[in-house]
PDB file of C-alpha atoms in Angstrom:
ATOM      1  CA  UNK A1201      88.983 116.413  74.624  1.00 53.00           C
ATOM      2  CA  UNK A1202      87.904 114.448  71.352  1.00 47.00           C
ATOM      3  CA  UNK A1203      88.304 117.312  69.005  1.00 52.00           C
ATOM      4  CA  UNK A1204      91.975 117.663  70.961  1.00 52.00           C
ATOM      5  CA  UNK A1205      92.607 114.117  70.233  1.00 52.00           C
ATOM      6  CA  UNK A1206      90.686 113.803  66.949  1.00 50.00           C
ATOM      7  CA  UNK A1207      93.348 116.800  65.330  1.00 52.00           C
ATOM      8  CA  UNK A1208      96.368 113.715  66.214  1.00 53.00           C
ATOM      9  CA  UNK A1209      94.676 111.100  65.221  1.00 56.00           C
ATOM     10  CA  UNK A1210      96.119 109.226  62.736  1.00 56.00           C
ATOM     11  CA  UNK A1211      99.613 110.937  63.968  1.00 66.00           C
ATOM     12  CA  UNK A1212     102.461 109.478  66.617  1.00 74.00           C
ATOM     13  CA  UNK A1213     101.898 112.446  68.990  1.00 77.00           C
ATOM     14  CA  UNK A1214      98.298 110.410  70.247  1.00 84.00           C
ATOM     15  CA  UNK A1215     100.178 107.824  71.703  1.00 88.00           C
ATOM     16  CA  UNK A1216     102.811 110.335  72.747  1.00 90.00           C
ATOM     17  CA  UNK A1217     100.107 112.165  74.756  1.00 90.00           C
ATOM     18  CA  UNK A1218      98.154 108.596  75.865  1.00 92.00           C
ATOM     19  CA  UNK A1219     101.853 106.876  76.776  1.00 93.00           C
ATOM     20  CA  UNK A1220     103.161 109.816  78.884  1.00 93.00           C
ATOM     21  CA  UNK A1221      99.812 110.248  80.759  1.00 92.00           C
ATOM     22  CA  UNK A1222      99.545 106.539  81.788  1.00 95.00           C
ATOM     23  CA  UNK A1223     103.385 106.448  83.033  1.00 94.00           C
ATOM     24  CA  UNK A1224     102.953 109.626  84.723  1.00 92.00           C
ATOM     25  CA  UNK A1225      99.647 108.909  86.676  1.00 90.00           C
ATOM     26  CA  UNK A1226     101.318 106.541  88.748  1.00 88.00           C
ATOM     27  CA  UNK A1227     103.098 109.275  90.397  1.00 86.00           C
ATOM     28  CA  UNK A1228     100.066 111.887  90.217  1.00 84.00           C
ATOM     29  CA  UNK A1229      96.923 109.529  89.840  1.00 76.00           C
ATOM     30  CA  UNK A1230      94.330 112.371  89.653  1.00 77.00           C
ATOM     31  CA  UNK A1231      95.795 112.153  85.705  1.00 76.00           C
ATOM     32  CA  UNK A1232      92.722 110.925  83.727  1.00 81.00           C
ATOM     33  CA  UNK A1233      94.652 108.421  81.930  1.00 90.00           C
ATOM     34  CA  UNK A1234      92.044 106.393  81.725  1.00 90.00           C
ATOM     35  CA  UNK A1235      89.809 109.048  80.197  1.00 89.00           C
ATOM     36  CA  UNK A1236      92.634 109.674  77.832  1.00 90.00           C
ATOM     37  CA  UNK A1237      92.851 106.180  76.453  1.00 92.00           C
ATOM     38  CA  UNK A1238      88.749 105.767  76.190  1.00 90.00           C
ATOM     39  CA  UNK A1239      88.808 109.179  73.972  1.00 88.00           C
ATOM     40  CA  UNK A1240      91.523 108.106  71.927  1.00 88.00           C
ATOM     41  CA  UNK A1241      89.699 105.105  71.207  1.00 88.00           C
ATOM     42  CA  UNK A1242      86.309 106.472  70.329  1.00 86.00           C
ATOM     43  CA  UNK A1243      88.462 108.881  67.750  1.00 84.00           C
ATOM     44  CA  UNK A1244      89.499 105.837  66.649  1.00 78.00           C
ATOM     45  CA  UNK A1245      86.391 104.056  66.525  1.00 72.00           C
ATOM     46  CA  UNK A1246      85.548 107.235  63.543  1.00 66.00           C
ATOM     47  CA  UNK A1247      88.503 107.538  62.353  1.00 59.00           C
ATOM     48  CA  UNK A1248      87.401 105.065  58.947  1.00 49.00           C
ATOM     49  CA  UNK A1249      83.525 105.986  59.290  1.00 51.00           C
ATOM     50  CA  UNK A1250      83.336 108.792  56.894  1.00 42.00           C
ATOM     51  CA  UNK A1251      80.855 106.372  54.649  1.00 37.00           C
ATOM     52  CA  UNK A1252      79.084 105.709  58.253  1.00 46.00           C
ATOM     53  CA  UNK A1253      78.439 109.720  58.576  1.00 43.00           C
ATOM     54  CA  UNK A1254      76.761 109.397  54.894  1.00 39.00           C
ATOM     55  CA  UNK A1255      74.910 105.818  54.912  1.00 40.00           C
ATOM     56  CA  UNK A1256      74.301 104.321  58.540  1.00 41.00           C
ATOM     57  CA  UNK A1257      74.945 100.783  58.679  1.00 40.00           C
ATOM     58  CA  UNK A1258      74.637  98.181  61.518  1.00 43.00           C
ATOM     59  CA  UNK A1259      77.462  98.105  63.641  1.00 41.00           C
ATOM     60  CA  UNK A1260      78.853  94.510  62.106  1.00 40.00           C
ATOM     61  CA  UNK A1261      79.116  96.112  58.812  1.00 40.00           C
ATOM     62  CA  UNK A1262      81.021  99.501  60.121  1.00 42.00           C
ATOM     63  CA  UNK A1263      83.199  96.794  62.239  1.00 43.00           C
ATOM     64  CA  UNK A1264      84.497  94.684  59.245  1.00 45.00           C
ATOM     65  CA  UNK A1265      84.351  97.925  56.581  1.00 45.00           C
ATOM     66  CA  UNK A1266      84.367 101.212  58.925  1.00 46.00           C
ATOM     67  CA  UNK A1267      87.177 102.169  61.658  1.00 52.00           C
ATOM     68  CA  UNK A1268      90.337 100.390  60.835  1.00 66.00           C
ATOM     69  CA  UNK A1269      91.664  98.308  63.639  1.00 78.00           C
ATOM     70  CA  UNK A1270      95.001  98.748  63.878  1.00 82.00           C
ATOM     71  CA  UNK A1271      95.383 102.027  65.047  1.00 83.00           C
ATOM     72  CA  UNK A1272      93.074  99.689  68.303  1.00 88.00           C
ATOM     73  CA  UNK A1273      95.262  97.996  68.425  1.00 92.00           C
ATOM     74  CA  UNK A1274      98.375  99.932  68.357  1.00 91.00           C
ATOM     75  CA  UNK A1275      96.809 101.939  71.230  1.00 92.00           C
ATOM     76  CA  UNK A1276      96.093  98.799  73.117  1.00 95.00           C
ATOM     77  CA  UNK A1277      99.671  97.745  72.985  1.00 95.00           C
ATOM     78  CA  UNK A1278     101.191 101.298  73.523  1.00 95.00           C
ATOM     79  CA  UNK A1279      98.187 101.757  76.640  1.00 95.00           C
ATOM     80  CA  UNK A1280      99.625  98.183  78.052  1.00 96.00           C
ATOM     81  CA  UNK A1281     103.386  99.448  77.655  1.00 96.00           C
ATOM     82  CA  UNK A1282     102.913 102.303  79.076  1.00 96.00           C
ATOM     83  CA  UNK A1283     101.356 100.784  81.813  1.00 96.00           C
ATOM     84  CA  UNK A1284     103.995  98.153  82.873  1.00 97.00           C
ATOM     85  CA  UNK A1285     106.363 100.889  82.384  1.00 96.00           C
ATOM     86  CA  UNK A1286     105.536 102.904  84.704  1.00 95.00           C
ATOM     87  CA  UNK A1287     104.355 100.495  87.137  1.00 94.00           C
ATOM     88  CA  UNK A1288     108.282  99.546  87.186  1.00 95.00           C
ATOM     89  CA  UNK A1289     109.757 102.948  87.284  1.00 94.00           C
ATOM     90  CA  UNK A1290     107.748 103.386  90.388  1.00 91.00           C
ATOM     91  CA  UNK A1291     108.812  99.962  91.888  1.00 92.00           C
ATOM     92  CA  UNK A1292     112.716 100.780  91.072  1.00 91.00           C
ATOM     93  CA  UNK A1293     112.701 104.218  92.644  1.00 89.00           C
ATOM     94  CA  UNK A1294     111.061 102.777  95.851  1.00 86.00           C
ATOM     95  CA  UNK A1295     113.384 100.305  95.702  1.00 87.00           C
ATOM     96  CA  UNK A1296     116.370 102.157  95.489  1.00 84.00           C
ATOM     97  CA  UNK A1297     114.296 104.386  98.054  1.00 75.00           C
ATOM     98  CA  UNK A1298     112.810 102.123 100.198  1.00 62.00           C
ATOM     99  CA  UNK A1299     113.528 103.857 103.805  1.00 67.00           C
ATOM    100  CA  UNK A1300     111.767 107.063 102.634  1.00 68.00           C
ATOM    101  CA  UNK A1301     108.443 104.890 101.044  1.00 66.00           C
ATOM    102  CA  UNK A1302     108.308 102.965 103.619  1.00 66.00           C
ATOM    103  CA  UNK A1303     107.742 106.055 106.429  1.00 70.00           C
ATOM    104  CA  UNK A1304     105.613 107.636 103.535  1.00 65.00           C
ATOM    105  CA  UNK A1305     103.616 103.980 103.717  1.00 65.00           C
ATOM    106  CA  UNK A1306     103.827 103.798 107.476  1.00 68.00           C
ATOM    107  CA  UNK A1307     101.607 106.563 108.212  1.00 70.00           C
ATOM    108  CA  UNK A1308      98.306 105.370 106.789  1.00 66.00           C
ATOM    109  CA  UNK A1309      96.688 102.174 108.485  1.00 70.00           C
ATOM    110  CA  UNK A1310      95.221 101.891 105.002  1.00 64.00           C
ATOM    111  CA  UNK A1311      98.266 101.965 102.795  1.00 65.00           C
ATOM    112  CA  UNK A1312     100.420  99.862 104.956  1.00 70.00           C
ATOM    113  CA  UNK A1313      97.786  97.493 105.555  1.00 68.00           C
ATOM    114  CA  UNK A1314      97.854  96.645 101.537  1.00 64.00           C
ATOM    115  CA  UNK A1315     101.228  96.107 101.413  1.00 64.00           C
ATOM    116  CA  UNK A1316     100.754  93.816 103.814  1.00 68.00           C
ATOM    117  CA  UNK A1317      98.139  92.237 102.029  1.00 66.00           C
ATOM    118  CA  UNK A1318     100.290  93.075  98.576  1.00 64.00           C
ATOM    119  CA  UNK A1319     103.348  90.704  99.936  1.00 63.00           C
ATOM    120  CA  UNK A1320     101.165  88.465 101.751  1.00 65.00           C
ATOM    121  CA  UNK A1321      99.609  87.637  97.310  1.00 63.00           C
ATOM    122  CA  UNK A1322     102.653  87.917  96.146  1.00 63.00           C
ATOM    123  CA  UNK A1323     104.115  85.370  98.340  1.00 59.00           C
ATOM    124  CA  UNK A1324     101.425  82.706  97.713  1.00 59.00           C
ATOM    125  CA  UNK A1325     101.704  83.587  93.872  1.00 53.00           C
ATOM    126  CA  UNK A1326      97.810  85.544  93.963  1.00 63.00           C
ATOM    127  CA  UNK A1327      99.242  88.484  92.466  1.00 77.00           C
ATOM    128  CA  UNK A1328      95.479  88.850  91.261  1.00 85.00           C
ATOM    129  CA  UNK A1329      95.403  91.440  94.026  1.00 84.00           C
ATOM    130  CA  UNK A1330      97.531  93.595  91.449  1.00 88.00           C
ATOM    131  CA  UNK A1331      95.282  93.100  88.276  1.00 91.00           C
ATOM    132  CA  UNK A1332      92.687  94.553  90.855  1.00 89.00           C
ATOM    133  CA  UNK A1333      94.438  97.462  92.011  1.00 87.00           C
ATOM    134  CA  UNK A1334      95.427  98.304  88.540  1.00 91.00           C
ATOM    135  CA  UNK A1335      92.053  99.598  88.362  1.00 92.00           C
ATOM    136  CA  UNK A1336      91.098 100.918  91.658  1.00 86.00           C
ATOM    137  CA  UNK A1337      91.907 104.375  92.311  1.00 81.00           C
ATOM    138  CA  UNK A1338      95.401 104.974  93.173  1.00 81.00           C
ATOM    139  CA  UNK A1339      95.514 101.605  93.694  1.00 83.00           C
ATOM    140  CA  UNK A1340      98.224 101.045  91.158  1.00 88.00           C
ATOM    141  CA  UNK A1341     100.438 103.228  92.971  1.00 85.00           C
ATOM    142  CA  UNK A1342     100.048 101.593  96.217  1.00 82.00           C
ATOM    143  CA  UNK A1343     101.019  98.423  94.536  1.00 85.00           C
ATOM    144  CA  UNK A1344     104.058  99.677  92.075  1.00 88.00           C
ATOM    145  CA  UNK A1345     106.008 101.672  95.526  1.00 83.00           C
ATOM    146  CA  UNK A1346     104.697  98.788  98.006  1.00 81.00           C
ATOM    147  CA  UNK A1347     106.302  95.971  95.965  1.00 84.00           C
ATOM    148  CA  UNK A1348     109.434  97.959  95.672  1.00 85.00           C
ATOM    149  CA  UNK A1349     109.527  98.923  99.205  1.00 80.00           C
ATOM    150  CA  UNK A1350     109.102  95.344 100.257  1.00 79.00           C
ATOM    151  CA  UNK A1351     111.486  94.334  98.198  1.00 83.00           C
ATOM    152  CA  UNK A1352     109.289  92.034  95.877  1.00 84.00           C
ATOM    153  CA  UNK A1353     111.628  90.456  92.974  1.00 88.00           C
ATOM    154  CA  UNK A1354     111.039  91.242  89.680  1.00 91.00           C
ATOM    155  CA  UNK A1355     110.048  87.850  88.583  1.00 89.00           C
ATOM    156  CA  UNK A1356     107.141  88.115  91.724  1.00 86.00           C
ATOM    157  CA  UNK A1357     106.188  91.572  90.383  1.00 90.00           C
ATOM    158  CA  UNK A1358     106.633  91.934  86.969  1.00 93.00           C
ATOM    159  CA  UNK A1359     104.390  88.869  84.992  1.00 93.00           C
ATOM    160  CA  UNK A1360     101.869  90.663  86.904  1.00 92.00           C
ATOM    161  CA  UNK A1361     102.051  93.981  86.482  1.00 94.00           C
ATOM    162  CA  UNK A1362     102.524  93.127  82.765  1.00 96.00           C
ATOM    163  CA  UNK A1363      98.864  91.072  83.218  1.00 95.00           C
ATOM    164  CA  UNK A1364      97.372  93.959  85.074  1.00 95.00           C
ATOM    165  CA  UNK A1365      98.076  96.414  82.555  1.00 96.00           C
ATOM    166  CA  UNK A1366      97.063  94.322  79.411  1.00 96.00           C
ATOM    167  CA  UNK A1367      93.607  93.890  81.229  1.00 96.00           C
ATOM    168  CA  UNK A1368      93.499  97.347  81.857  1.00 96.00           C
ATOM    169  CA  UNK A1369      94.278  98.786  78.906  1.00 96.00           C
ATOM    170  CA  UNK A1370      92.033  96.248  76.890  1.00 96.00           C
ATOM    171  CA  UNK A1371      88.986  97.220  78.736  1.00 95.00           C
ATOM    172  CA  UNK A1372      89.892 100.731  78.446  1.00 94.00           C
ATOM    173  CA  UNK A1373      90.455 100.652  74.718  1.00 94.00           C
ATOM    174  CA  UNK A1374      87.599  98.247  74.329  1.00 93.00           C
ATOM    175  CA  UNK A1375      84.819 100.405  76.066  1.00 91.00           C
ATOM    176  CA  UNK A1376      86.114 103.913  73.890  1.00 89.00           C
ATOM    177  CA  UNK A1377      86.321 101.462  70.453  1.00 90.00           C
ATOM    178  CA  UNK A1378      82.638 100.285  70.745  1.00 89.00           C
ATOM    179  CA  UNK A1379      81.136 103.278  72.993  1.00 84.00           C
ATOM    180  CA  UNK A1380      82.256 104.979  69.555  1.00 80.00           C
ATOM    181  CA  UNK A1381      80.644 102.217  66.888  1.00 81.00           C
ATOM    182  CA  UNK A1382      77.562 102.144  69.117  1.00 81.00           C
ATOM    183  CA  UNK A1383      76.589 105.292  69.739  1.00 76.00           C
ATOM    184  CA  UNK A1384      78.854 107.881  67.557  1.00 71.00           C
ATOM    185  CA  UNK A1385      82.286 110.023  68.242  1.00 66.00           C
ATOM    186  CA  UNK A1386      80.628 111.846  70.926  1.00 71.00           C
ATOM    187  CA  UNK A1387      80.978 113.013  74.139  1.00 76.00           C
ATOM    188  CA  UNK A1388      77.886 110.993  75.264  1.00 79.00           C
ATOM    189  CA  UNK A1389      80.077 108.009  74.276  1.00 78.00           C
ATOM    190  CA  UNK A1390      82.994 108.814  76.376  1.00 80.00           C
ATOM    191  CA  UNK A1391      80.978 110.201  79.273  1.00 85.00           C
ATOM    192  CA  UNK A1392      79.135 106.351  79.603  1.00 89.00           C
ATOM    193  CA  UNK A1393      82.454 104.773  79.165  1.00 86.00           C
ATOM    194  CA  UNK A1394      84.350 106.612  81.114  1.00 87.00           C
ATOM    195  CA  UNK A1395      80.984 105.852  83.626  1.00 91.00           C
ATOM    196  CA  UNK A1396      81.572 101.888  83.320  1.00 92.00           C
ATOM    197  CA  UNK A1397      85.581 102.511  83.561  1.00 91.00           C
ATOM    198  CA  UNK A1398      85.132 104.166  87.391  1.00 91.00           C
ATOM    199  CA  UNK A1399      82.365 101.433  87.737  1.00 91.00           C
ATOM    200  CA  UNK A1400      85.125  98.856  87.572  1.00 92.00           C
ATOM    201  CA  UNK A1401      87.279 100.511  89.703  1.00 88.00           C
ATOM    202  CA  UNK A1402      84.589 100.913  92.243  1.00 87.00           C
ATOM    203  CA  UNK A1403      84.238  97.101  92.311  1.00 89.00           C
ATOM    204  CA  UNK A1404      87.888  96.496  92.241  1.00 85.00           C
ATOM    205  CA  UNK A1405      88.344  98.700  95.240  1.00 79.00           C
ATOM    206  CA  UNK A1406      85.635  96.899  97.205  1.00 81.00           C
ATOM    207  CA  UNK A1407      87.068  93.309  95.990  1.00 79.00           C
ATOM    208  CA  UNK A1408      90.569  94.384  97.761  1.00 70.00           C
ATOM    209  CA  UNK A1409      88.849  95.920 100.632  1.00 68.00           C
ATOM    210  CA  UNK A1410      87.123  92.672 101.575  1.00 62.00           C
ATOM    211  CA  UNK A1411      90.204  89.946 102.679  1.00 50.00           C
ATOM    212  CA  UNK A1412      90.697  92.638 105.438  1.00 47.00           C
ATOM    213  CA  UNK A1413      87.453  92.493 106.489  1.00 45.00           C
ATOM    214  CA  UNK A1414      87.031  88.863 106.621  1.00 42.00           C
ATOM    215  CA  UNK A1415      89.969  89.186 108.766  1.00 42.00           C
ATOM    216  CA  UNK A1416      88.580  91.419 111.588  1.00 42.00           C
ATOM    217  CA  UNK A1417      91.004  94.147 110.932  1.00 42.00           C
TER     218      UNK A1417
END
């Protein structure tokens, strides 16, 4: 995957490849999006470090004179696009679609019960339930075809999707961009950040899982 993503670095088609990955797993979340936007990173994180390869220096130094930064953060801001983006596709076809969803919803306890607890945040303006979900798995799509099959206006849905995603793409690019200055352009680097990505989702999964507990339900 790095040598894949290391031949368009530098090139348009990464964020091609990183953009249409992120919109698309919200429809298909077994896409590795996340994986995507890590390894794109730690390409990144090399891209600049040819002296680094010759001369190690201390990670400060390869910081300030080694990878450049904006290609970061042009993949931050195309990851958190991307995001939002297809976070609302998702809402408007459930929207427009809302009958079929909702039947789709209605026969899992588990999915309709977050949409109940979706509305029930949205409602009291703690749409910090979908910041969480953006990075549990499949949680994002639960959230993106509940709000639009509920109905949830755009200004209810949309600040925080747009939140969600920015978080979620900042960690993302954040773990690949130092996994690579700390220990190299390998896969070792990705692996362990792609470890601590899932680790966060594991914990976000288990923070939305507990209001329904405390409820008895």
């Amino acid at each position: 995957m790095l040598e894949s993503l290391g031949s368009l670095s530098g090139t348009p088609w990464v964020y091609v490849v990183v953009s249409c990955s992120i919109v698309l797993d919200v429809f298909v979340p077994i896409l590795p999006s996340g994986i995507l936007v890590i390894a794109a990173a730690t390409t990144s994180a090399g891209a600049g470090s040819a002296a680094d390869a010759v001369d190690r220096v201390d990670v400060a130094a390869s910081v300030h004179g080694g990878a450049p930064l904006a290609p970061v953060f042009s993949l931050l801001l195309c990851a958190a696009t991307a995001s939002v983006l297809g976070d609302m596709v998702a809402y408007r076809l459930a929207w427009r679609g809302g009958d079929r969803f909702d039947r789709a919803i209605g026969r899992s306890r588990r999915l309709t019960a977050a949409q109940r607890r979706l509305g029930t945040a949205l409602t009291r303006g703690g749409g910090i339930v979908v910041v969480l979900a953006r990075f549990a798995p499949a949680g994002r799509s639960v959230v993106s075809l509940g709000a639009g099959v509920a109905h949830r206006t755009v200004r209810e849905f949309l600040p925080w999707s747009a939140l969600a995603g920015l978080a979620w793409a900042a960690y993302s690019v954040s773990l690949g961009y130092f996994g690579g200055q700390w220990l190299g352009t390998s896969w070792v680097s990705t692996a362990i950040s792609a470890v601590a990505l899932f680790g966060a989702g594991s914990a976000a999964a288990f923070l939305m899982r507990r209001p329904e507990r405390g409820t008895g339900h």
